[in-house]
């Protein structure tokens, strides 16, 4: 999404050195021409999710040495909040001073159904969960889901 916004604005996307190096590994020339680590040369700044709050964004704005006078931020909410939004007009920002944050129903992760279908198609021998692993109960719940998917797929 940030790349598309930057493209429309005719700007590059600035990001951390780590994120930049990761995206460089894709070896996509059209992408490489749109990304930078120079915050002052881009209108679009890609920040870590943990920084997309009023305090984090104010700190970022302060580091820009007066080049910008406001921030418009988009925070992906995941699919869990998507039923709240019937149309674009339902998405309103939280604003505090010169910072506005829009929560948008977007996720880079697969939905439950997409993950289930993929697992049933792939038929892996072992699945290691990376979410809901904080307790024995949640790990056990995840294992039950995986076993149900395998049983439904007949393997």
Short mmCIF file of N, CA, C and O in Angstrom, two decimals, residues 16-79:
data_model
loop_
_atom_site.label_atom_id
_atom_site.label_comp_id
_atom_site.label_asym_id
_atom_site.label_seq_id
_atom_site.Cartn_x
_atom_site.Cartn_y
_atom_site.Cartn_z
N UNK A 16 13.17 2.39 7.23
CA UNK A 16 14.38 2.04 7.98
C UNK A 16 15.36 1.30 7.08
O UNK A 16 14.98 0.72 6.06
N UNK A 17 16.61 1.32 7.50
CA UNK A 17 17.66 0.62 6.77
C UNK A 17 17.34 -0.88 6.67
O UNK A 17 17.55 -1.49 5.63
N UNK A 18 16.81 -1.45 7.75
CA UNK A 18 16.49 -2.88 7.77
C UNK A 18 15.41 -3.22 6.75
O UNK A 18 15.52 -4.19 5.99
N UNK A 19 14.33 -2.45 6.72
CA UNK A 19 13.24 -2.69 5.78
C UNK A 19 13.73 -2.50 4.35
O UNK A 19 13.39 -3.26 3.45
N UNK A 20 14.55 -1.46 4.15
CA UNK A 20 15.11 -1.18 2.83
C UNK A 20 15.93 -2.37 2.32
O UNK A 20 15.76 -2.81 1.18
N UNK A 21 16.80 -2.89 3.17
CA UNK A 21 17.63 -4.04 2.78
C UNK A 21 16.77 -5.26 2.45
O UNK A 21 17.07 -5.99 1.50
N UNK A 22 15.72 -5.46 3.21
CA UNK A 22 14.81 -6.59 2.95
C UNK A 22 14.16 -6.45 1.59
O UNK A 22 14.13 -7.40 0.80
N UNK A 23 13.64 -5.26 1.29
CA UNK A 23 12.97 -5.05 0.00
C UNK A 23 13.95 -5.09 -1.16
O UNK A 23 13.58 -5.51 -2.27
N UNK A 24 15.20 -4.69 -0.94
CA UNK A 24 16.21 -4.77 -1.98
C UNK A 24 16.44 -6.21 -2.42
O UNK A 24 16.78 -6.47 -3.57
N UNK A 25 16.24 -7.15 -1.51
CA UNK A 25 16.43 -8.58 -1.83
C UNK A 25 15.46 -9.07 -2.90
O UNK A 25 15.71 -10.08 -3.55
N UNK A 26 14.36 -8.37 -3.09
CA UNK A 26 13.40 -8.77 -4.12
C UNK A 26 13.93 -8.54 -5.52
O UNK A 26 13.43 -9.11 -6.48
N UNK A 27 14.93 -7.67 -5.62
CA UNK A 27 15.58 -7.36 -6.90
C UNK A 27 14.57 -6.92 -7.97
O UNK A 27 14.62 -7.36 -9.11
N UNK A 28 13.65 -6.05 -7.58
CA UNK A 28 12.66 -5.51 -8.51
C UNK A 28 13.04 -4.06 -8.82
O UNK A 28 12.92 -3.19 -7.95
N UNK A 29 13.48 -3.80 -10.03
CA UNK A 29 13.97 -2.48 -10.39
C UNK A 29 12.90 -1.40 -10.18
O UNK A 29 13.19 -0.33 -9.67
N UNK A 30 11.64 -1.70 -10.55
CA UNK A 30 10.58 -0.70 -10.38
C UNK A 30 10.33 -0.39 -8.91
O UNK A 30 9.99 0.73 -8.55
N UNK A 31 10.52 -1.37 -8.03
CA UNK A 31 10.38 -1.14 -6.60
C UNK A 31 11.57 -0.36 -6.07
O UNK A 31 11.42 0.61 -5.33
N UNK A 32 12.75 -0.77 -6.47
CA UNK A 32 13.97 -0.11 -5.98
C UNK A 32 14.00 1.37 -6.31
O UNK A 32 14.57 2.17 -5.56
N UNK A 33 13.38 1.77 -7.41
CA UNK A 33 13.38 3.18 -7.78
C UNK A 33 12.40 4.00 -6.93
O UNK A 33 12.42 5.22 -6.97
N UNK A 34 11.55 3.33 -6.15
CA UNK A 34 10.55 4.02 -5.34
C UNK A 34 10.86 4.04 -3.84
O UNK A 34 10.10 4.60 -3.06
N UNK A 35 11.96 3.40 -3.42
CA UNK A 35 12.24 3.32 -1.99
C UNK A 35 13.57 4.00 -1.66
O UNK A 35 14.47 4.07 -2.47
N UNK A 36 13.64 4.50 -0.43
CA UNK A 36 14.84 5.19 0.03
C UNK A 36 14.92 5.10 1.56
O UNK A 36 13.93 4.79 2.22
N UNK A 37 16.10 5.40 2.09
CA UNK A 37 16.25 5.52 3.55
C UNK A 37 16.40 6.98 3.96
O UNK A 37 16.58 7.27 5.13
N UNK A 38 16.31 7.89 3.01
CA UNK A 38 16.43 9.32 3.26
C UNK A 38 15.04 9.90 3.57
O UNK A 38 14.23 10.12 2.69
N UNK A 39 14.78 10.11 4.86
CA UNK A 39 13.46 10.58 5.30
C UNK A 39 13.09 11.92 4.68
O UNK A 39 11.92 12.18 4.41
N UNK A 40 14.05 12.77 4.44
CA UNK A 40 13.74 14.12 3.95
C UNK A 40 13.43 14.15 2.45
O UNK A 40 12.94 15.16 1.96
N UNK A 41 13.68 13.07 1.74
CA UNK A 41 13.44 13.07 0.30
C UNK A 41 12.14 12.37 -0.09
O UNK A 41 11.89 12.15 -1.27
N UNK A 42 11.32 12.04 0.89
CA UNK A 42 10.09 11.30 0.60
C UNK A 42 8.90 11.89 1.34
O UNK A 42 9.02 12.31 2.49
N UNK A 43 7.76 11.90 0.68
CA UNK A 43 6.52 12.33 1.33
C UNK A 43 5.88 11.19 2.12
O UNK A 43 5.10 11.43 3.03
N UNK A 44 6.18 9.96 1.75
CA UNK A 44 5.60 8.78 2.40
C UNK A 44 6.68 8.11 3.24
O UNK A 44 7.75 7.78 2.75
N UNK A 45 6.37 7.94 4.52
CA UNK A 45 7.31 7.32 5.46
C UNK A 45 6.68 6.02 5.97
O UNK A 45 5.58 6.04 6.51
N UNK A 46 7.38 4.93 5.79
CA UNK A 46 6.93 3.62 6.26
C UNK A 46 7.54 3.39 7.64
O UNK A 46 8.75 3.29 7.78
N UNK A 47 6.67 3.32 8.64
CA UNK A 47 7.13 3.18 10.03
C UNK A 47 6.67 1.84 10.60
O UNK A 47 5.67 1.28 10.14
N UNK A 48 7.36 1.36 11.61
CA UNK A 48 6.93 0.13 12.26
C UNK A 48 5.54 0.31 12.89
O UNK A 48 5.20 1.40 13.35
N UNK A 49 4.76 -0.76 12.90
CA UNK A 49 3.40 -0.69 13.46
C UNK A 49 3.39 -0.14 14.88
O UNK A 49 2.49 0.62 15.24
N UNK A 50 4.39 -0.51 15.68
CA UNK A 50 4.43 -0.05 17.07
C UNK A 50 4.60 1.46 17.17
O UNK A 50 4.37 2.04 18.22
N UNK A 51 5.00 2.11 16.11
CA UNK A 51 5.23 3.55 16.11
C UNK A 51 4.02 4.33 15.59
O UNK A 51 4.00 5.55 15.64
N UNK A 52 3.01 3.62 15.09
CA UNK A 52 1.85 4.31 14.53
C UNK A 52 0.83 4.56 15.64
O UNK A 52 -0.21 3.92 15.76
N UNK A 53 1.20 5.50 16.49
CA UNK A 53 0.34 6.02 17.56
C UNK A 53 0.73 7.48 17.73
O UNK A 53 1.73 7.93 17.16
N UNK A 54 -0.03 8.22 18.49
CA UNK A 54 0.21 9.66 18.58
C UNK A 54 1.61 9.99 19.12
O UNK A 54 2.29 10.86 18.58
N UNK A 55 2.05 9.30 20.13
CA UNK A 55 3.37 9.58 20.70
C UNK A 55 4.48 9.23 19.70
O UNK A 55 5.40 10.03 19.47
N UNK A 56 4.40 8.05 19.10
CA UNK A 56 5.42 7.63 18.14
C UNK A 56 5.47 8.52 16.92
O UNK A 56 6.55 8.86 16.42
N UNK A 57 4.31 8.93 16.43
CA UNK A 57 4.27 9.80 15.25
C UNK A 57 4.75 11.21 15.58
O UNK A 57 5.42 11.85 14.76
N UNK A 58 4.44 11.70 16.77
CA UNK A 58 4.95 13.02 17.17
C UNK A 58 6.47 12.99 17.27
O UNK A 58 7.15 13.91 16.83
N UNK A 59 7.02 11.90 17.81
CA UNK A 59 8.48 11.76 17.87
C UNK A 59 9.08 11.75 16.47
O UNK A 59 10.11 12.37 16.22
N UNK A 60 8.42 11.05 15.55
CA UNK A 60 8.92 11.00 14.17
C UNK A 60 8.86 12.40 13.54
O UNK A 60 9.81 12.82 12.87
N UNK A 61 7.76 13.10 13.75
CA UNK A 61 7.61 14.45 13.20
C UNK A 61 8.71 15.37 13.75
O UNK A 61 9.30 16.16 13.00
N UNK A 62 9.00 15.25 15.03
CA UNK A 62 10.05 16.07 15.65
C UNK A 62 11.41 15.80 15.03
O UNK A 62 12.24 16.70 14.92
N UNK A 63 11.67 14.56 14.62
CA UNK A 63 12.96 14.20 14.02
C UNK A 63 13.11 14.76 12.60
O UNK A 63 14.21 14.76 12.05
N UNK A 64 12.01 15.22 12.01
CA UNK A 64 12.04 15.71 10.63
C UNK A 64 12.46 17.18 10.53
O UNK A 64 12.39 17.78 9.46
N UNK A 65 12.89 17.76 11.64
CA UNK A 65 13.46 19.12 11.67
C UNK A 65 12.59 20.18 10.98
O UNK A 65 13.09 21.02 10.24
N UNK A 66 11.29 20.12 11.18
CA UNK A 66 10.40 21.14 10.66
C UNK A 66 10.07 21.04 9.18
O UNK A 66 9.38 21.90 8.63
N UNK A 67 10.54 20.00 8.50
CA UNK A 67 10.25 19.84 7.07
C UNK A 67 8.76 19.61 6.84
O UNK A 67 8.22 20.03 5.83
N UNK A 68 8.11 18.93 7.77
CA UNK A 68 6.68 18.63 7.66
C UNK A 68 5.95 19.27 8.83
O UNK A 68 6.49 19.37 9.93
N UNK A 69 4.71 19.67 8.59
CA UNK A 69 3.95 20.30 9.68
C UNK A 69 2.79 19.45 10.17
O UNK A 69 2.10 19.81 11.11
N UNK A 70 2.56 18.31 9.53
CA UNK A 70 1.49 17.41 9.97
C UNK A 70 1.76 16.00 9.46
O UNK A 70 2.53 15.79 8.54
N UNK A 71 1.06 15.06 10.08
CA UNK A 71 1.17 13.65 9.68
C UNK A 71 -0.22 13.09 9.45
O UNK A 71 -1.13 13.30 10.26
N UNK A 72 -0.36 12.39 8.36
CA UNK A 72 -1.56 11.60 8.04
C UNK A 72 -1.09 10.16 8.02
O UNK A 72 -0.26 9.78 7.19
N UNK A 73 -1.57 9.35 8.96
CA UNK A 73 -1.10 7.98 9.09
C UNK A 73 -2.23 6.99 8.82
O UNK A 73 -3.40 7.28 9.08
N UNK A 74 -1.84 5.83 8.32
CA UNK A 74 -2.77 4.73 8.09
C UNK A 74 -2.28 3.54 8.90
O UNK A 74 -1.15 3.11 8.76
N UNK A 75 -3.15 3.03 9.74
CA UNK A 75 -2.81 1.88 10.59
C UNK A 75 -3.70 0.71 10.21
O UNK A 75 -4.91 0.75 10.42
N UNK A 76 -3.10 -0.35 9.65
CA UNK A 76 -3.89 -1.53 9.32
C UNK A 76 -4.50 -2.13 10.59
O UNK A 76 -3.82 -2.28 11.60
N UNK A 77 -5.79 -2.43 10.54
CA UNK A 77 -6.47 -2.99 11.71
C UNK A 77 -6.61 -4.49 11.62
O UNK A 77 -7.05 -5.12 12.57
N UNK A 78 -6.28 -5.07 10.48
CA UNK A 78 -6.54 -6.50 10.28
C UNK A 78 -7.98 -6.68 9.86
O UNK A 78 -8.77 -5.74 9.80
N UNK A 79 -8.32 -7.89 9.55
CA UNK A 79 -9.69 -8.17 9.07
C UNK A 79 -10.70 -8.17 10.20
O UNK A 79 -11.90 -8.11 9.97
#
